[in-house]
XYZ file of C-alpha atoms in Angstrom:
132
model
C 214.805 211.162 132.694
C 215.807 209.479 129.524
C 217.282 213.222 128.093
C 219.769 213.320 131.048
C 220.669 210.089 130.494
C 221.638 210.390 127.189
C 223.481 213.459 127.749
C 225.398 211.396 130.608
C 226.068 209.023 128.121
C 227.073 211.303 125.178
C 229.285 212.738 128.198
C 230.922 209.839 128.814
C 231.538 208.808 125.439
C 233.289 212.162 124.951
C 235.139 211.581 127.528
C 236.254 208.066 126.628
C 237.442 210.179 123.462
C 239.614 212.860 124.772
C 241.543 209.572 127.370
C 242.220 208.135 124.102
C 243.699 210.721 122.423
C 245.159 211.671 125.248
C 246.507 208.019 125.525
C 247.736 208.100 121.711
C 249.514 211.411 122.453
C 251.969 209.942 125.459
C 252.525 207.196 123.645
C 253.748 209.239 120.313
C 255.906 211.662 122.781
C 256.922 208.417 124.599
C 258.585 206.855 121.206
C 259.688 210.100 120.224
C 261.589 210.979 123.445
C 262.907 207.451 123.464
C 264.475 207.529 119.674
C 266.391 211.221 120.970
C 267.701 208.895 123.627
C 269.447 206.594 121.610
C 270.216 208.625 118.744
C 272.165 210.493 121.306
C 273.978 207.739 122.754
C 274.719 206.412 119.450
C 276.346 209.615 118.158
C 278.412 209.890 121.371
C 279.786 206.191 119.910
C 280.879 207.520 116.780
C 283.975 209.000 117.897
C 284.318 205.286 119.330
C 283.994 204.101 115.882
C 286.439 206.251 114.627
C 288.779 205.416 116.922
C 288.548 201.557 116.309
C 288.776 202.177 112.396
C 291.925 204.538 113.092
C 293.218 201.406 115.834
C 292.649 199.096 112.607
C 294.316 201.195 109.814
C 297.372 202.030 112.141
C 297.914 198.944 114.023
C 300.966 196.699 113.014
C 300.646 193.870 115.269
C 298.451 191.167 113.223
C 296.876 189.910 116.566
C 295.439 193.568 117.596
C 294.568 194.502 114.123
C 292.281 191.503 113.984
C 290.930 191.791 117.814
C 290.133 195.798 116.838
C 288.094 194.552 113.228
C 286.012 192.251 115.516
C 285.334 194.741 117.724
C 284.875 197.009 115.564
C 282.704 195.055 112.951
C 280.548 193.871 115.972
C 279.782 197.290 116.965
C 278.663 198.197 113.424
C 276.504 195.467 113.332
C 274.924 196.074 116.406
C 274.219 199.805 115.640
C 273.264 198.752 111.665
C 270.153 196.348 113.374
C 269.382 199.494 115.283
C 268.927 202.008 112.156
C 272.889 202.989 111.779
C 274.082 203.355 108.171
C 277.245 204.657 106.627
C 276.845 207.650 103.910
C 278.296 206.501 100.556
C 280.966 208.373 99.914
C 282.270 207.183 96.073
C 280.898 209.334 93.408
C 279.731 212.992 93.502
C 279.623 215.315 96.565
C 276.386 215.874 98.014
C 276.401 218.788 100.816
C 273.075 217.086 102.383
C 275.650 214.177 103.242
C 279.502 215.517 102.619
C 281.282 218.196 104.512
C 284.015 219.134 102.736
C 287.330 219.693 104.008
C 289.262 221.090 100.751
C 287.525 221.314 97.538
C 289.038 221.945 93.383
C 287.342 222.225 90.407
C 285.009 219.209 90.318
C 282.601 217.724 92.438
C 283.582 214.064 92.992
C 285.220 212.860 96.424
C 288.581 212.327 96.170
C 289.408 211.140 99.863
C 287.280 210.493 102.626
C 288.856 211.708 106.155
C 285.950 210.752 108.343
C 282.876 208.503 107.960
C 279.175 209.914 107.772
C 276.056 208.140 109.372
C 272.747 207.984 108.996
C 270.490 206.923 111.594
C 266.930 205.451 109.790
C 267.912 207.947 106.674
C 268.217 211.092 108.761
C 272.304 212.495 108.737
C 273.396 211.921 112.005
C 277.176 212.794 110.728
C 278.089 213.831 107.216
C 281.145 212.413 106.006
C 284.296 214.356 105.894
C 285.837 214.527 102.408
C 287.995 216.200 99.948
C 286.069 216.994 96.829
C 288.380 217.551 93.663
């Protein structure tokens, strides 16, 4: 009696095992599916972010200028707390981060033409430059 006992025991236990794993699993494939989510639906805001920056650079009108920077600045903030940074883009090209549009003889970044991201130090964008 006490053998099949134990083996119902040892049974159990291994089953406890395997639900936990199984438990730690979902819950890896859970975070994992949700940071695809919003990585996604931050990159489709980066053509919104462009779009501010170009409202900003363009605009002529004082008033709008400064009601596009808040927006614009309050965006960035939000999506910085989240894991959002921009690429540096002053010094020497660096194909992991740069595309380059037009390039000449050396390898430092003459003019940026569209902002990179990263999103928690993975290139969600590289940064569109001229490299000279």
């Amino acid at each position: 009696m006490r053998s099949q006992g134990t083996k119902m025991s040892y049974a159990l236990a291994a089953e406890k095992n395997k639900f936990k794993d199984y438990s730690a699993r979902v819950d890896r494939e859970m975070k994992d599916l949700e940071e695809l989510v919003v990585r996604r639906h931050v990159m489709e805001l980066l053509p919104t972010l462009d779009a501010l920056q170009a409202a900003i650079d363009n605009e002529r009108d004082g008033e709008a200028r400064v009601v596009f920077k808040m927006i614009h600045s309050s965006l960035i903030s939000t999506l910085s707390a989240s894991g959002l940074s921009e690429i540096e883009t002053s010094g020497d090209y660096d194909m992991l981060k740069h595309e380059a549009a037009s390039k000449g003889d050396g390898m430092k970044i003459l003019n940026v033409l569209r902002k990179g991201y990263t999103w928690h130090e993975k290139v969600l964008r590289a940064a569109k430059v001229e490299v000279g």
